[in-house]
PDB file of C-alpha atoms in Angstrom:
ATOM      1  CA  MET A 257      28.839  22.116 -31.293  1.00  0.00           C
ATOM      2  CA  THR A 258      29.134  18.354 -31.330  1.00  0.00           C
ATOM      3  CA  THR A 259      29.931  16.864 -27.908  1.00  0.00           C
ATOM      4  CA  GLY A 260      29.436  13.187 -28.636  1.00  0.00           C
ATOM      5  CA  ILE A 261      28.842  10.580 -31.300  1.00  0.00           C
ATOM      6  CA  LEU A 262      26.702   7.447 -31.230  1.00  0.00           C
ATOM      7  CA  PHE A 263      27.494   4.604 -33.618  1.00  0.00           C
ATOM      8  CA  PHE A 264      25.020   1.809 -34.316  1.00  0.00           C
ATOM      9  CA  GLY A 265      26.729  -1.192 -35.902  1.00  0.00           C
ATOM     10  CA  SER A 266      29.128   1.004 -37.872  1.00  0.00           C
ATOM     11  CA  PRO A 267      31.689  -1.097 -39.778  1.00  0.00           C
ATOM     12  CA  HIS A 268      34.838   0.827 -38.793  1.00  0.00           C
ATOM     13  CA  ARG A 269      36.988  -2.072 -39.963  1.00  0.00           C
ATOM     14  CA  GLY A 270      34.625  -3.200 -42.702  1.00  0.00           C
ATOM     15  CA  SER A 271      32.410  -6.237 -43.023  1.00  0.00           C
ATOM     16  CA  GLU A 272      32.893  -9.594 -44.645  1.00  0.00           C
ATOM     17  CA  LYS A 273      29.306  -9.233 -45.894  1.00  0.00           C
ATOM     18  CA  ALA A 274      30.251  -6.180 -48.010  1.00  0.00           C
ATOM     19  CA  ALA A 275      31.359  -8.547 -50.789  1.00  0.00           C
ATOM     20  CA  TYR A 276      27.737  -9.681 -51.139  1.00  0.00           C
ATOM     21  CA  GLY A 277      26.694  -6.050 -51.387  1.00  0.00           C
ATOM     22  CA  VAL A 278      29.204  -5.412 -54.187  1.00  0.00           C
ATOM     23  CA  ILE A 279      27.766  -8.291 -56.210  1.00  0.00           C
ATOM     24  CA  LEU A 280      24.193  -7.112 -55.632  1.00  0.00           C
ATOM     25  CA  ALA A 281      25.160  -3.517 -56.446  1.00  0.00           C
ATOM     26  CA  LYS A 282      26.693  -4.563 -59.765  1.00  0.00           C
ATOM     27  CA  ILE A 283      23.522  -6.436 -60.675  1.00  0.00           C
ATOM     28  CA  ALA A 284      21.344  -3.518 -59.565  1.00  0.00           C
ATOM     29  CA  SER A 285      23.451  -0.937 -61.399  1.00  0.00           C
ATOM     30  CA  THR A 286      23.094  -2.951 -64.588  1.00  0.00           C
ATOM     31  CA  VAL A 287      19.331  -3.166 -64.198  1.00  0.00           C
ATOM     32  CA  LEU A 288      18.532   0.126 -62.433  1.00  0.00           C
ATOM     33  CA  ASN A 289      21.644   2.223 -63.074  1.00  0.00           C
ATOM     34  CA  ARG A 290      21.940   3.084 -59.360  1.00  0.00           C
ATOM     35  CA  PRO A 291      24.145   1.764 -56.517  1.00  0.00           C
ATOM     36  CA  ASN A 292      27.781   2.716 -56.318  1.00  0.00           C
ATOM     37  CA  SER A 293      29.737  -0.543 -55.998  1.00  0.00           C
ATOM     38  CA  SER A 294      32.969   1.362 -55.246  1.00  0.00           C
ATOM     39  CA  LEU A 295      31.384   2.603 -52.003  1.00  0.00           C
ATOM     40  CA  LEU A 296      30.493  -0.964 -51.057  1.00  0.00           C
ATOM     41  CA  SER A 297      33.998  -2.105 -51.993  1.00  0.00           C
ATOM     42  CA  ALA A 298      35.383   0.413 -49.511  1.00  0.00           C
ATOM     43  CA  LEU A 299      33.330  -1.309 -46.796  1.00  0.00           C
ATOM     44  CA  GLN A 300      35.032  -4.656 -47.285  1.00  0.00           C
ATOM     45  CA  THR A 301      37.048  -5.880 -44.314  1.00  0.00           C
ATOM     46  CA  ASN A 302      40.236  -3.844 -43.832  1.00  0.00           C
ATOM     47  CA  SER A 303      39.971  -2.017 -47.169  1.00  0.00           C
ATOM     48  CA  ASN A 304      42.675   0.627 -47.655  1.00  0.00           C
ATOM     49  CA  GLU A 305      40.118   3.428 -47.952  1.00  0.00           C
ATOM     50  CA  LEU A 306      38.302   2.389 -44.793  1.00  0.00           C
ATOM     51  CA  MET A 307      41.521   2.025 -42.795  1.00  0.00           C
ATOM     52  CA  ARG A 308      42.660   5.495 -43.924  1.00  0.00           C
ATOM     53  CA  LEU A 309      39.329   7.094 -42.977  1.00  0.00           C
ATOM     54  CA  SER A 310      39.220   5.284 -39.652  1.00  0.00           C
ATOM     55  CA  SER A 311      42.751   6.376 -38.776  1.00  0.00           C
ATOM     56  CA  GLU A 312      42.036  10.021 -39.643  1.00  0.00           C
ATOM     57  CA  PHE A 313      38.771   9.917 -37.718  1.00  0.00           C
ATOM     58  CA  LYS A 314      40.286   8.383 -34.568  1.00  0.00           C
ATOM     59  CA  PHE A 315      42.772  11.253 -34.478  1.00  0.00           C
ATOM     60  CA  ARG A 316      39.858  13.683 -33.954  1.00  0.00           C
ATOM     61  CA  LEU A 317      37.927  11.621 -31.383  1.00  0.00           C
ATOM     62  CA  PRO A 318      39.526  12.516 -28.026  1.00  0.00           C
ATOM     63  CA  GLN A 319      37.377  15.643 -27.774  1.00  0.00           C
ATOM     64  CA  TYR A 320      34.100  13.686 -28.089  1.00  0.00           C
ATOM     65  CA  GLN A 321      32.115  11.229 -26.013  1.00  0.00           C
ATOM     66  CA  VAL A 322      31.899   8.056 -28.113  1.00  0.00           C
ATOM     67  CA  VAL A 323      29.181   5.430 -27.734  1.00  0.00           C
ATOM     68  CA  SER A 324      29.291   2.315 -29.915  1.00  0.00           C
ATOM     69  CA  PHE A 325      26.316  -0.031 -30.058  1.00  0.00           C
ATOM     70  CA  TYR A 326      27.057  -3.422 -31.601  1.00  0.00           C
ATOM     71  CA  GLU A 327      24.724  -6.157 -32.826  1.00  0.00           C
ATOM     72  CA  LEU A 328      24.413  -9.571 -31.205  1.00  0.00           C
ATOM     73  CA  LYS A 329      22.068 -11.301 -33.669  1.00  0.00           C
ATOM     74  CA  PRO A 330      22.693 -12.322 -37.280  1.00  0.00           C
ATOM     75  CA  MET A 331      20.342 -11.254 -40.082  1.00  0.00           C
ATOM     76  CA  ALA A 332      17.901 -13.973 -41.148  1.00  0.00           C
ATOM     77  CA  MET A 333      19.714 -14.633 -44.449  1.00  0.00           C
ATOM     78  CA  PHE A 334      23.167 -14.962 -42.853  1.00  0.00           C
ATOM     79  CA  SER A 335      24.461 -17.233 -40.136  1.00  0.00           C
ATOM     80  CA  THR A 336      26.895 -14.615 -38.842  1.00  0.00           C
ATOM     81  CA  LEU A 337      26.692 -10.946 -37.904  1.00  0.00           C
ATOM     82  CA  ILE A 338      26.739  -8.296 -40.636  1.00  0.00           C
ATOM     83  CA  VAL A 339      29.233  -6.209 -38.639  1.00  0.00           C
ATOM     84  CA  GLU A 340      31.320  -8.179 -36.161  1.00  0.00           C
ATOM     85  CA  LYS A 341      31.966  -6.732 -32.707  1.00  0.00           C
ATOM     86  CA  HIS A 342      35.645  -5.995 -33.425  1.00  0.00           C
ATOM     87  CA  SER A 343      34.633  -3.868 -36.423  1.00  0.00           C
ATOM     88  CA  SER A 344      31.804  -2.067 -34.594  1.00  0.00           C
ATOM     89  CA  LEU A 345      34.105  -0.777 -31.879  1.00  0.00           C
ATOM     90  CA  LEU A 346      36.615   2.017 -32.344  1.00  0.00           C
ATOM     91  CA  GLU A 347      38.494   0.926 -29.221  1.00  0.00           C
ATOM     92  CA  VAL A 348      39.414   4.454 -28.208  1.00  0.00           C
ATOM     93  CA  ASP A 349      39.827   5.668 -24.623  1.00  0.00           C
ATOM     94  CA  GLY A 350      36.501   6.345 -22.950  1.00  0.00           C
ATOM     95  CA  GLU A 351      34.417   4.600 -25.612  1.00  0.00           C
ATOM     96  CA  ASP A 352      31.132   3.341 -24.164  1.00  0.00           C
ATOM     97  CA  GLN A 353      30.589  -0.107 -25.737  1.00  0.00           C
ATOM     98  CA  ILE A 354      27.018  -1.410 -25.636  1.00  0.00           C
ATOM     99  CA  PRO A 355      25.873  -4.808 -26.943  1.00  0.00           C
ATOM    100  CA  VAL A 356      22.368  -4.805 -28.454  1.00  0.00           C
ATOM    101  CA  ASP A 357      20.250  -7.945 -28.686  1.00  0.00           C
ATOM    102  CA  ALA A 358      19.260  -7.172 -32.284  1.00  0.00           C
ATOM    103  CA  ASN A 359      20.411  -7.735 -35.860  1.00  0.00           C
ATOM    104  CA  HIS A 360      22.092  -5.120 -38.055  1.00  0.00           C
ATOM    105  CA  SER A 361      18.815  -3.850 -39.466  1.00  0.00           C
ATOM    106  CA  ASP A 362      17.100  -3.504 -36.090  1.00  0.00           C
ATOM    107  CA  ILE A 363      20.003  -2.215 -33.990  1.00  0.00           C
ATOM    108  CA  CYS A 364      18.672   1.363 -34.015  1.00  0.00           C
ATOM    109  CA  LYS A 365      14.946   0.583 -34.111  1.00  0.00           C
ATOM    110  CA  PHE A 366      13.316   0.794 -30.725  1.00  0.00           C
ATOM    111  CA  PRO A 367       9.785  -0.610 -30.346  1.00  0.00           C
ATOM    112  CA  SER A 368       8.927   1.837 -27.546  1.00  0.00           C
ATOM    113  CA  ARG A 369      10.365   4.283 -25.048  1.00  0.00           C
ATOM    114  CA  ASN A 370      10.310   1.457 -22.523  1.00  0.00           C
ATOM    115  CA  ASP A 371      12.753  -0.596 -24.579  1.00  0.00           C
ATOM    116  CA  PRO A 372      15.958  -1.076 -22.526  1.00  0.00           C
ATOM    117  CA  TYR A 373      18.161  -0.126 -25.505  1.00  0.00           C
ATOM    118  CA  TYR A 374      16.122   3.024 -26.130  1.00  0.00           C
ATOM    119  CA  GLU A 375      16.704   3.958 -22.505  1.00  0.00           C
ATOM    120  CA  LYS A 376      20.453   3.316 -22.798  1.00  0.00           C
ATOM    121  CA  CYS A 377      20.629   5.447 -25.939  1.00  0.00           C
ATOM    122  CA  TYR A 378      18.495   8.198 -24.399  1.00  0.00           C
ATOM    123  CA  LYS A 379      20.660   8.317 -21.259  1.00  0.00           C
ATOM    124  CA  ARG A 380      23.835   8.615 -23.341  1.00  0.00           C
ATOM    125  CA  ILE A 381      22.361  11.503 -25.331  1.00  0.00           C
ATOM    126  CA  LEU A 382      21.302  13.271 -22.125  1.00  0.00           C
ATOM    127  CA  ARG A 383      24.800  12.806 -20.717  1.00  0.00           C
ATOM    128  CA  MET A 384      26.236  14.396 -23.872  1.00  0.00           C
ATOM    129  CA  LEU A 385      23.839  17.317 -23.596  1.00  0.00           C
ATOM    130  CA  LYS A 386      24.866  17.871 -19.979  1.00  0.00           C
ATOM    131  CA  SER A 387      28.582  17.780 -20.724  1.00  0.00           C
ATOM    132  CA  PRO A 388      30.604  20.973 -20.063  1.00  0.00           C
ATOM    133  CA  CYS A 389      30.916  21.746 -23.798  1.00  0.00           C
ATOM    134  CA  ALA A 390      27.158  21.479 -24.336  1.00  0.00           C
ATOM    135  CA  THR A 391      26.468  23.628 -21.262  1.00  0.00           C
ATOM    136  CA  GLU A 392      28.775  26.361 -22.587  1.00  0.00           C
ATOM    137  CA  LEU A 393      26.812  26.443 -25.843  1.00  0.00           C
ATOM    138  CA  SER A 394      23.470  27.003 -24.149  1.00  0.00           C
ATOM    139  CA  ALA A 395      24.789  29.870 -21.983  1.00  0.00           C
TER     140      ALA A 395
END
């Protein structure tokens, strides 16, 4: 049974950088016949599809512990964040909001177990495992 969810720079409200991804996906699909540009289009800021999914998902969240990690550093090729703070956060009751001094690519890469963000993540997972729902499952 799922007792909690951790999000690392998830674009719940989309990203202004998704438009760049759509352009690159169209080029790549022409050359490689691969990426789905419609998926990237759905990630654009406040897209109808993304807003619908987010709304449906929030309806189911009260039963879970939610932890949202958000990036503080831009990627090298951009001067702004890939996913802005307001998009990274669900803003639901009880959400644990944690800023990470990393870019979008590195937000969930921990150099060692001594990394302070690894420790924060680890502690949140342990807390989820010790929650009443998780305890009932192991009994």
